XYZ file of C-alpha atoms in Angstrom:
567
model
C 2.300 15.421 -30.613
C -1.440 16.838 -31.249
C -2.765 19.746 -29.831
C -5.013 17.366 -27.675
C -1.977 15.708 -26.297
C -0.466 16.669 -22.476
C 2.341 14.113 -23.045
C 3.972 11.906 -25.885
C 7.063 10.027 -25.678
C 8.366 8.560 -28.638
C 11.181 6.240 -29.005
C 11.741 6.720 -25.266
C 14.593 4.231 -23.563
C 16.361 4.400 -20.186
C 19.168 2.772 -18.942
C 20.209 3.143 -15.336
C 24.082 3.428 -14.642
C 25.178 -0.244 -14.111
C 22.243 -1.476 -14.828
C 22.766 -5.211 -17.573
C 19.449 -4.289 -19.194
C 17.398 -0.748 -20.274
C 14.687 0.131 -17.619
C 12.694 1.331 -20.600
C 12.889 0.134 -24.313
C 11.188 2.140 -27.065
C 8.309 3.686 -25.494
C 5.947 5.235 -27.628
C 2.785 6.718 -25.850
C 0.254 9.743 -26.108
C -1.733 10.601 -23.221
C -4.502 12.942 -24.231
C -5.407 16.615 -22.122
C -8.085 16.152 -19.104
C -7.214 12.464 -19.591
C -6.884 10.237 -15.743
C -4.424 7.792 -16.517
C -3.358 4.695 -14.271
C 0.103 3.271 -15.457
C -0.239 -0.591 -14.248
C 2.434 -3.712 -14.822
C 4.479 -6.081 -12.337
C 7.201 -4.514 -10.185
C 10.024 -3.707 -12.193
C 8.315 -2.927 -15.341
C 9.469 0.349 -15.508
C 6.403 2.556 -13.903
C 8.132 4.837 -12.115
C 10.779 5.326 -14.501
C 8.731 5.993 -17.508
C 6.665 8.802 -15.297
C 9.784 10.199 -13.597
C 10.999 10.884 -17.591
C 7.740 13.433 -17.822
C 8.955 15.679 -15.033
C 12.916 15.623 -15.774
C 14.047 13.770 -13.220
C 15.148 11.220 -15.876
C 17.744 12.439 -18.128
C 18.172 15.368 -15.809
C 18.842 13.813 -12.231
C 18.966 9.906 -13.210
C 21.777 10.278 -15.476
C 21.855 7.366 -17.427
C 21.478 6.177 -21.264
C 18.238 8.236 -22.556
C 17.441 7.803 -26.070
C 14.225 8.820 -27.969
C 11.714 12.140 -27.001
C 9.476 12.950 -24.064
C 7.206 16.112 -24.545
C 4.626 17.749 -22.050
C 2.865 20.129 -22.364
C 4.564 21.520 -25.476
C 7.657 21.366 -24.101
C 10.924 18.712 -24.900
C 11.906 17.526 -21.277
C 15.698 17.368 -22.519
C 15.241 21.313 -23.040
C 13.983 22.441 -19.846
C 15.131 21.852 -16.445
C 13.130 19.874 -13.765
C 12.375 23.213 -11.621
C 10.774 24.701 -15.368
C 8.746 21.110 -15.779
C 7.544 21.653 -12.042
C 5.207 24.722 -13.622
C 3.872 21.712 -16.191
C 4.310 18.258 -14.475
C 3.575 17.845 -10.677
C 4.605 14.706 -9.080
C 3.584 13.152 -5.415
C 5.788 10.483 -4.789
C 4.924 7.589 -3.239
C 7.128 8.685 -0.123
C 5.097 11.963 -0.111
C 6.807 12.927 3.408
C 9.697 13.540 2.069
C 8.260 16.430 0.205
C 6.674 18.108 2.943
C 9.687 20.799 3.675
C 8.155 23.575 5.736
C 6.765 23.511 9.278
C 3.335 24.588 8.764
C 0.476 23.071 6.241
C -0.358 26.646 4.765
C 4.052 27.231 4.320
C 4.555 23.943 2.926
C 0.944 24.430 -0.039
C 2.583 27.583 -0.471
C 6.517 26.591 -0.992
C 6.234 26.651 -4.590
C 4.812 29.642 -5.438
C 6.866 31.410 -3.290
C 9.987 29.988 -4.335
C 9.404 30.958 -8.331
C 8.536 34.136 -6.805
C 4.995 34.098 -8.245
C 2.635 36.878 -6.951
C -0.287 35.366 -6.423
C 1.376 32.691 -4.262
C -1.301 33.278 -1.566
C -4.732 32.800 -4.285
C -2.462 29.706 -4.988
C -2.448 28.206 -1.752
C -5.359 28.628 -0.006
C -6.961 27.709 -3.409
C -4.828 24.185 -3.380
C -6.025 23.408 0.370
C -9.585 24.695 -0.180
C -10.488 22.292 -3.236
C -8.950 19.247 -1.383
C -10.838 20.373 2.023
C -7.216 20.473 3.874
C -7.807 24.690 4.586
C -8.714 23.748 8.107
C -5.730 22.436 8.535
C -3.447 25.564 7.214
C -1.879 26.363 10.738
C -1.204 22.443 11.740
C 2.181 21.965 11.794
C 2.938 18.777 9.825
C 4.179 16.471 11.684
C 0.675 16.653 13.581
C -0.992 15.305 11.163
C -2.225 11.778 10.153
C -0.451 9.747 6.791
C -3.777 10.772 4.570
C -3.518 14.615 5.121
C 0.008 14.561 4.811
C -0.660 12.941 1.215
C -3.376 15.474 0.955
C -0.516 18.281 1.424
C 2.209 17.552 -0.598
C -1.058 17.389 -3.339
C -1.823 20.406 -2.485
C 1.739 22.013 -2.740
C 1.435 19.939 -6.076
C -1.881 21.454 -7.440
C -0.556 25.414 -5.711
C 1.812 25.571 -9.164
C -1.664 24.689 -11.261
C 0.431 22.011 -13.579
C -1.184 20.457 -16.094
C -0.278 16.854 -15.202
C -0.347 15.513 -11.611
C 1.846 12.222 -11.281
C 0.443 10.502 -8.237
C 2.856 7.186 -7.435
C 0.666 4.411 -5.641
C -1.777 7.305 -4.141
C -2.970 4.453 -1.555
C 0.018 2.211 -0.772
C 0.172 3.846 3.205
C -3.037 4.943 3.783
C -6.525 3.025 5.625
C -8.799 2.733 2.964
C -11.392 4.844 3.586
C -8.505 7.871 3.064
C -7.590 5.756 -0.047
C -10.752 6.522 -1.351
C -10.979 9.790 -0.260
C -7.618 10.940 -2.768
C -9.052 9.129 -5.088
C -12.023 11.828 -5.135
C -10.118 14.581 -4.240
C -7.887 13.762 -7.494
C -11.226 12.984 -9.457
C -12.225 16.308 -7.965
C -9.088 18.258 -9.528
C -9.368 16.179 -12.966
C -13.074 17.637 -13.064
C -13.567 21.135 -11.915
C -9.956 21.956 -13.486
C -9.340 20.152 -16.235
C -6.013 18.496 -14.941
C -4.423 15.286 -16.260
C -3.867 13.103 -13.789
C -1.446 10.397 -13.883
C -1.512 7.514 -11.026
C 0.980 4.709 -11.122
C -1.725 2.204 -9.123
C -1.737 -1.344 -8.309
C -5.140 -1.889 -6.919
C -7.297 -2.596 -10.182
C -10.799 -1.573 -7.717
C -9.719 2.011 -7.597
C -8.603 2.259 -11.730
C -12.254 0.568 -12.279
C -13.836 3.350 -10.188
C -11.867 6.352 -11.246
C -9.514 6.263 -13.741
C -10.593 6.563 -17.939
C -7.724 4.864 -19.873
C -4.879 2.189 -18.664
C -1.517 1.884 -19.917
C -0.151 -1.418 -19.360
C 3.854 -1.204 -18.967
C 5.561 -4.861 -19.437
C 9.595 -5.187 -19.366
C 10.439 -1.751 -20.024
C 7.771 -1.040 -22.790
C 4.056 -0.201 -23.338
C 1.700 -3.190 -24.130
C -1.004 -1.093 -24.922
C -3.041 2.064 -23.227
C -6.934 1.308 -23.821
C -10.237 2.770 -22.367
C -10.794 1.460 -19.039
C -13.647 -0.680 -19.472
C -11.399 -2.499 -22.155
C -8.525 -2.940 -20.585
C -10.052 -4.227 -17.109
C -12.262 -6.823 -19.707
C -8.726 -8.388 -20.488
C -8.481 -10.481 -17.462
C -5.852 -13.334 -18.708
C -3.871 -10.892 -19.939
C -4.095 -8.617 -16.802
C -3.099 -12.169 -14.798
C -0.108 -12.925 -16.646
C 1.218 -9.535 -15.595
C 0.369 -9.898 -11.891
C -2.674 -8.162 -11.767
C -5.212 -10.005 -11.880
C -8.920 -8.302 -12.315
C -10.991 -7.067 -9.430
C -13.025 -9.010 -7.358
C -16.816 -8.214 -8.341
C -15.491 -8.720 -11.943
C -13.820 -12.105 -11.362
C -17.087 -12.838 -9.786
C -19.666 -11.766 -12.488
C -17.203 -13.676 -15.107
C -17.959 -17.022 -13.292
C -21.550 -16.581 -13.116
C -22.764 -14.629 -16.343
C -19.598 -14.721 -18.203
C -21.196 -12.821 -21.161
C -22.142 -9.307 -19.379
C -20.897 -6.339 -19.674
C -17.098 -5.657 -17.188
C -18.607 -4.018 -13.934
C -16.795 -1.267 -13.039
C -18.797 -0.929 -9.403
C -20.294 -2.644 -7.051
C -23.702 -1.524 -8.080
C -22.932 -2.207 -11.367
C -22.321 -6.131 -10.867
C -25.266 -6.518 -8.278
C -27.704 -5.006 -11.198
C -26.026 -7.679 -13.791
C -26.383 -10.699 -11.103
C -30.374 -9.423 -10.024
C -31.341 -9.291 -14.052
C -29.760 -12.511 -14.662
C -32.008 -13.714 -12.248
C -28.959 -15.271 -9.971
C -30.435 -15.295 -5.802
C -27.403 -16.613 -3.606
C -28.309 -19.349 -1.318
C -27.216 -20.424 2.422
C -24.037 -18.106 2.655
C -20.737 -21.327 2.714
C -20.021 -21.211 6.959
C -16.403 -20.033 7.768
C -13.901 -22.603 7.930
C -13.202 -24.183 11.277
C -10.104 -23.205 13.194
C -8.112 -25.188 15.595
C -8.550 -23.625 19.726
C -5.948 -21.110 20.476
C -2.807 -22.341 22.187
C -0.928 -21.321 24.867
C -0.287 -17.768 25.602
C 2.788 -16.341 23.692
C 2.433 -12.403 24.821
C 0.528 -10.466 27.071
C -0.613 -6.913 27.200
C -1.656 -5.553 31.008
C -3.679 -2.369 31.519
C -1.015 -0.899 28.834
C -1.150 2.930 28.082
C 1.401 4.654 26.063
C 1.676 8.016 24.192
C 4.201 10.491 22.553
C 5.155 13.952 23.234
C 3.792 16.532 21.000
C 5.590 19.899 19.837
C 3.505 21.602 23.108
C 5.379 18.722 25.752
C 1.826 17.630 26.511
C 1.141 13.316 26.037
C -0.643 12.365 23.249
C -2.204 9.077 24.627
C -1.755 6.234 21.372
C -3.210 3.159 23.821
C -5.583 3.685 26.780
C -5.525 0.182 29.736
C -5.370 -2.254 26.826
C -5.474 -6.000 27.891
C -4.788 -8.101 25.086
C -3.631 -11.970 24.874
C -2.055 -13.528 22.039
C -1.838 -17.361 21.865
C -0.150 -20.148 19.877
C -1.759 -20.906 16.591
C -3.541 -17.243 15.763
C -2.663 -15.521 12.600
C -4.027 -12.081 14.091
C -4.342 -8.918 12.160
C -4.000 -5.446 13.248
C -6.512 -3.139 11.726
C -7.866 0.543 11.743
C -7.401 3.971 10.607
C -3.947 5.731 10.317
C -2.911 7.279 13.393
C -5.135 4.544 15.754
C -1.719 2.652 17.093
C -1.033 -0.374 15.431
C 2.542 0.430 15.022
C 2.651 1.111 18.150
C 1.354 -1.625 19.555
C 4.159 -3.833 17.560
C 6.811 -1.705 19.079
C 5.813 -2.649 22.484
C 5.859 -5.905 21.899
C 9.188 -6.200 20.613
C 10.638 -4.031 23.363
C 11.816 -1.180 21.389
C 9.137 0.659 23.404
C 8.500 0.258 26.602
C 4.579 1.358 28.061
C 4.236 4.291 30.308
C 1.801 2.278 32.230
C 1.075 -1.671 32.441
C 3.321 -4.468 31.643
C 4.351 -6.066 28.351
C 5.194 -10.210 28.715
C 6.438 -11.536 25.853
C 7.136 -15.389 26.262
C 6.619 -15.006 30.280
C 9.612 -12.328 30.197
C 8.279 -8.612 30.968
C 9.629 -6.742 28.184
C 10.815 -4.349 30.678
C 13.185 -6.438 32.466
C 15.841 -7.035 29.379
C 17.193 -5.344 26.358
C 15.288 -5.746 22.810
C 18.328 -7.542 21.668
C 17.821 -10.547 24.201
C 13.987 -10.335 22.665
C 15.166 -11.200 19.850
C 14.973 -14.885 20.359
C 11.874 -14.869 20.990
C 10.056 -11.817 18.350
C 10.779 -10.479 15.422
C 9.676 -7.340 13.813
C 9.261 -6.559 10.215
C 9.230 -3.080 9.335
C 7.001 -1.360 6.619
C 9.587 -0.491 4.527
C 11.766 -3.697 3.957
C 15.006 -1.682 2.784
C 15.306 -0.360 6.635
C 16.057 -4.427 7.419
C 19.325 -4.396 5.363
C 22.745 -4.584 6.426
C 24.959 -6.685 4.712
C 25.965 -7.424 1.163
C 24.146 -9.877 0.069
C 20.622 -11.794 0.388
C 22.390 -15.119 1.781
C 23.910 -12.536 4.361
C 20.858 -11.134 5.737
C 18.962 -14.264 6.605
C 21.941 -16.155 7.459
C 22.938 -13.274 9.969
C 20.750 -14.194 13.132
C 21.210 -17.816 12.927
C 24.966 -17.119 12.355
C 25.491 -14.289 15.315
C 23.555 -16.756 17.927
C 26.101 -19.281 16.739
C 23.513 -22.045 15.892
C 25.064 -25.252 14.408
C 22.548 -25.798 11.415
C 23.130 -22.060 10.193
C 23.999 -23.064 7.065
C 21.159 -25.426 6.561
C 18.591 -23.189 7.775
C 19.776 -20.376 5.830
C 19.571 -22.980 2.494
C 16.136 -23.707 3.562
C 15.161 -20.414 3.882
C 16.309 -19.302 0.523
C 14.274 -22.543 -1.058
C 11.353 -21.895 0.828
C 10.729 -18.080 -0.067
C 12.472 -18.398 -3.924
C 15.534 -16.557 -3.080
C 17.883 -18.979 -4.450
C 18.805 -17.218 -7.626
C 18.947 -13.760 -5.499
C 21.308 -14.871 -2.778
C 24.141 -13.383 -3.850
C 22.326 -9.767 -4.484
C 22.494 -7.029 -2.728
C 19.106 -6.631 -1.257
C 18.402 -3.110 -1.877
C 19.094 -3.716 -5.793
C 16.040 -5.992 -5.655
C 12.141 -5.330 -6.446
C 9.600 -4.122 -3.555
C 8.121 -7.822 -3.612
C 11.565 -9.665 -3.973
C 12.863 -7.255 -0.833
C 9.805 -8.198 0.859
C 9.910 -11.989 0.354
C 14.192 -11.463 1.840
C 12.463 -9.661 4.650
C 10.221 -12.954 5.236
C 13.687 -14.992 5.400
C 15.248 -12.910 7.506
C 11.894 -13.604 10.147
C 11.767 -17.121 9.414
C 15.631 -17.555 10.042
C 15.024 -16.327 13.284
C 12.567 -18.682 14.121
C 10.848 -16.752 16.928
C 7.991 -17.325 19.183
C 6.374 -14.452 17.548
C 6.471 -12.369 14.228
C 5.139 -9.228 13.738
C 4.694 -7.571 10.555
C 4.424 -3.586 9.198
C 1.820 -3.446 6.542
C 3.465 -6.426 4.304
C 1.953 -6.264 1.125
C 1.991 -2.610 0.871
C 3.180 -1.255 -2.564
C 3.411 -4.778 -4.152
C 1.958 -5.452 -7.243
C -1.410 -7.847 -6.637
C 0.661 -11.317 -7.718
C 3.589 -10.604 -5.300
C 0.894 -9.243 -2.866
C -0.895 -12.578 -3.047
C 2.393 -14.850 -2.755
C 3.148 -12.778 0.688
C -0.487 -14.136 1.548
C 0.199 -17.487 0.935
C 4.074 -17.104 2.404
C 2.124 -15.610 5.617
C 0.128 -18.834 5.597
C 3.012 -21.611 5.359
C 5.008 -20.117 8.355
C 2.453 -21.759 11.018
C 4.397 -24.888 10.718
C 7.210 -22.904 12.084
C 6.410 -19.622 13.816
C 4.018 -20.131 16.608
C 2.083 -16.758 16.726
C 1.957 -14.205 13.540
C 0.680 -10.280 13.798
C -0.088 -8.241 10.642
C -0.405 -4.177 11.047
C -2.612 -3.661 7.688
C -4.794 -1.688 5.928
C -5.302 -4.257 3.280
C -8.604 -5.735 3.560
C -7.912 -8.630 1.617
C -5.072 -9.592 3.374
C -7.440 -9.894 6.105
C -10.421 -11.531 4.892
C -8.156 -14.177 3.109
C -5.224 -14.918 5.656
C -6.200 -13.956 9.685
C -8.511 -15.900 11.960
C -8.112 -12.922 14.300
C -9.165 -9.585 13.410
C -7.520 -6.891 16.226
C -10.058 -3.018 15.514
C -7.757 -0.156 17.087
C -9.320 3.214 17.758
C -9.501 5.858 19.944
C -7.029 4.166 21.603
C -8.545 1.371 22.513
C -9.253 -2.111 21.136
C -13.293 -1.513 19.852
C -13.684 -5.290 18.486
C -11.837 -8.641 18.899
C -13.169 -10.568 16.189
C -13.221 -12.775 13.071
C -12.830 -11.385 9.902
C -16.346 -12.055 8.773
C -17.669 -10.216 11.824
C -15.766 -7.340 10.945
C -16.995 -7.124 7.549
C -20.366 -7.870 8.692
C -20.624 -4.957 10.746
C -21.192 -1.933 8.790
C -21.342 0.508 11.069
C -18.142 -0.437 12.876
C -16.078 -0.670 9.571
C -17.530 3.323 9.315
C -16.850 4.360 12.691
C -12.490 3.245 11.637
C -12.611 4.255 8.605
C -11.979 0.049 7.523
C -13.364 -0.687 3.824
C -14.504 -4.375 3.073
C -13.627 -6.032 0.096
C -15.588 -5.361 -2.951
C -16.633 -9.310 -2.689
C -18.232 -8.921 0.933
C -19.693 -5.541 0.272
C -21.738 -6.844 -2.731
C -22.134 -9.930 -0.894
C -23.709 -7.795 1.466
C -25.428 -5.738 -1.354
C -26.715 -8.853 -2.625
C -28.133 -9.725 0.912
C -25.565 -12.381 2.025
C -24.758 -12.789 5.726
C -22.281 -12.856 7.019
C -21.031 -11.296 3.758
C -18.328 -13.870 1.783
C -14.276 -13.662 1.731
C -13.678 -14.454 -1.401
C -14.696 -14.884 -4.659
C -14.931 -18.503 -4.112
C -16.849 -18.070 -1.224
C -19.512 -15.798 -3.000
C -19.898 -17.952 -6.280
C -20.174 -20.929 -4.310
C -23.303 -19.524 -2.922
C -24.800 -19.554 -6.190
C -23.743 -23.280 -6.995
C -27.773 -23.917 -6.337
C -29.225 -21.594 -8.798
C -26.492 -21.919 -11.354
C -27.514 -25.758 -10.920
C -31.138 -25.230 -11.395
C -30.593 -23.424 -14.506
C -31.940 -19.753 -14.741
């Protein structure tokens, strides 16, 4: 290790108890001091693992076969505990809840210090909250607050113990992205004005273009290589092959002057296109979608709320009227906080509304138990491991079909398994499995079920960008045998590439029913709910294209004239 080395792991290999093969195989890596990291690969490459061995938690907690050195900061993890590596390595996990432990936002920032008995636990704190802008907040009690300033606090209660590494896993897996981008500057902010290595385990390849300065690429358990980030985003086939393939603008730019520069930005890639002399033509029209069927639910004059820690209602849905018909792939959109989850809970009758009526399938959702609903919706929670009950894959779709005592159980559950790739998983357990090979079990379980409806809790959240785009495609083939689908999401892409439907929550109300294009082509309501485009449509738009494109296919085809013309 070199003086201008945070961490270096030599040698380093893991091997979970029980596990057939090593989570990690010989890693050798050097991360340099002030660097900002993003660790990228597949799901199950060993990510987490290898960043969980630069704060102790691996050998000290995860007690498996560790072989090989891990050093940070100057220290030899195997020689201190984890509570000594907390003063070095902070981590934010990518269930950052979990680490909020105190009742108040200033308590929580402040946990740390005060634990380790430090003296200047209160410069600490309100230093933490001040440089991430969360010191307004200091007296909220945390439960109050939305998804993006809880992340912001359990940073803070990170940055109060001034490490010298911050390990951020999947900083924007559960948050609406215009709080995704606002961690991403706040950890930009702390990698700047203190000198902090940050180290983000990320899947979304926009945000490393934007922020990060060096990529490590983890495959099967070991480093492929850790380049600049310019590089490594230039290595598209490669990036592919491990399920990430390359951001939008620079797919784009690829196709139409294949030998610029990588873009890192938006602005970037317009200013290539513009001097190559490239003007888009007619914008390609949206593809035509059959009428809406018949109604499948109903929302009437709904209003619902919570109680707060003062008794008083917190109203989540003001009068909504909503109806959802046969055919729609509809997605659920808008900032943390703005009911979306909600709004699936009602309609599977786990909640019922404090005002108005709920009709699912002509039955008021009030009038029978959610386990008679179940015929008719099915609800897919965010986190797919909450879905698990049995043994065994085969067990969990086969369950339903099984219970309600159809005769074709067994085919259905066969079909299922095909359908989804499951086959050579049946017999797992499904919380062994990967996020995107749980999420693809949590798909058979729906489609098993066969209902009227499906609703869905952010899908594609924490997969890597292949599994992410299989869920797409998944989401598309069930038409032929679910008659109405709604997404909760906070994925853009996901919605510019799979609804016909676009749902805008906020303030408690619905503020748009709409296509996806007309979302994206509305800049001033994607501000007002804090919604993001993708890059595509936003340099679509930058470009002058409207309504902005959907895809990169959409936006190249655009140029099909000029390309054809020559330049």
């Amino acid at each position: 290790m070199t003086v201008d080395d945070v961490i270096a792991a030599a040698g380093l290999a893991f091997r979970y108890p029980g596990a057939a093969e090593p989570t990690l195989k010989g890693v050798d890596l050097r991360i340099a001091r002030g660097d900002f990291t993003a660790v990228i690969g597949g799901n199950g490459s060993g990510k987490t693992t290898l960043c969980k061995a630069f704060n102790g938690l691996i050998p000290h907690f995860w007690s498996g076969e560790f072989s090989g050195e891990v050093t940070v900061d100057g220290v030899d993890t195997l020689d201190a505990s984890v509570a000594a590596l907390s003063h070095r390595v902070g981590y934010v996990y990518q269930d950052f809840g979990n680490q909020l432990v105190r009742p108040s936002v200033r308590e929580d920032v402040a946990f740390g210090p005060v634990n380790f008995g430090l003296a200047d636990h209160r410069e600490r704190s309100e230093s933490a909250m001040r440089l991430l802008g969360i010191d307004h907040l200091a007296r909220k009690y945390v439960w109050e607050l939305s998804g993006g300033q809880q992340h912001l606090t359990a940073l803070a209660g990170v940055l109060a113990m001034d490490p010298a590494v911050i390990v951020v896993d999947e900083p924007v897996a559960e948050l609406d992205p215009a709080r995704a981008e606002e961690t991403y500057r706040m950890l930009k902010r702390v990698n700047k004005e203190r000198g902090t290595t940050i180290v983000v385990i990320e899947h979304h390849a926009e945000f490393i273009a934007r922020y990060a300065r060096s990529v490590v690429l983890m495959s099967a358990g070991t480093v492929r290589w850790h380049l600049p980030v310019r590089e490594a985003l230039g290595r598209g086939e490669e990036l592919a092959e491990h399920g990430i393939p390359a951001p939008q603008i620079i797919a784009a730019t690829a196709r139409l002057i294949p030998e610029t520069d990588v873009p890192l930005t938006v602005a970037e890639a317009a200013q290539g296109i513009r001097e190559a002399g490239l003007e888009p033509g007619a914008p390609v029209p949206e593809p035509v979608t059959q009428p809406p069927g018949p109604v499948i639910a109903r929302l009437s004059g709904v209003s619902h709320g919570y109680r707060d820690v003062h008794s008083e209602v917190s109203t989540v849905l003001d009068d909504v009227d909503l109806a959802l018909c046969e055919g729609e792939r509809i997605a659920l959109v808008g900032s943390n906080g703005a009911g979306k989850s909600t709004l699936l809970r009602l309609l599977t009758g786990l909640n019922v509304p404090r005002k108005g009526t709920v009709e699912v399938d002509g039955i008021d959702t009030r009038s029978v138990k959610p386990a008679r609903l179940a015929d008719r919706v099915c609800y897919l929670y965010q986190h797919p491991e909450q879905m698990f009950l049995n043994d065994s894959v085969r067990q969990e779709i086969a369950m339903f079909p099984t219970q309600r005592r159809r005769p074709d159980a067994e085919s259905i559950v066969e079909d299922v398994l095909d359908r989804l790739r499951l086959t050579e998983f049946a017999d797992r357990d499904g919380r062994t499995l990967s996020g995107g090979q749980q999420r693809r079990t949590t798909l058979g379980i729906g489609l098993a079920m066969a209902p009227a409806l499906l609703l869905l809790d952010e899908p594609t959240a924490s997969l890597d960008t292949a599994t992410r785009n299989d869920v797409i495609a998944m989401l598309a083939a069930l038409a032929e045998r679910i008659r109405c689908v709604v997404v909760a999401t906070h994925d853009m892409q996901l919605v510019a590439e799979w609804a016909t439907r676009v749902l805008v929550l906020g303030k408690a109300r619905v503020l748009a029913d709409t296509t996806p294009a007309g979302l994206f082509g509305d800049a001033e309501l994607c501000e007002r709910v804090n919604l993001v485009p993708p890059q595509i449509s936003v340099l679509g738009r930058e470009l002058g294209m409207h309504p902005p494109p959907l895809s990169v296919d959409a936006f190249t085809a655009a140029f099909a004239p000029a390309l054809a013309g020559g330049r």
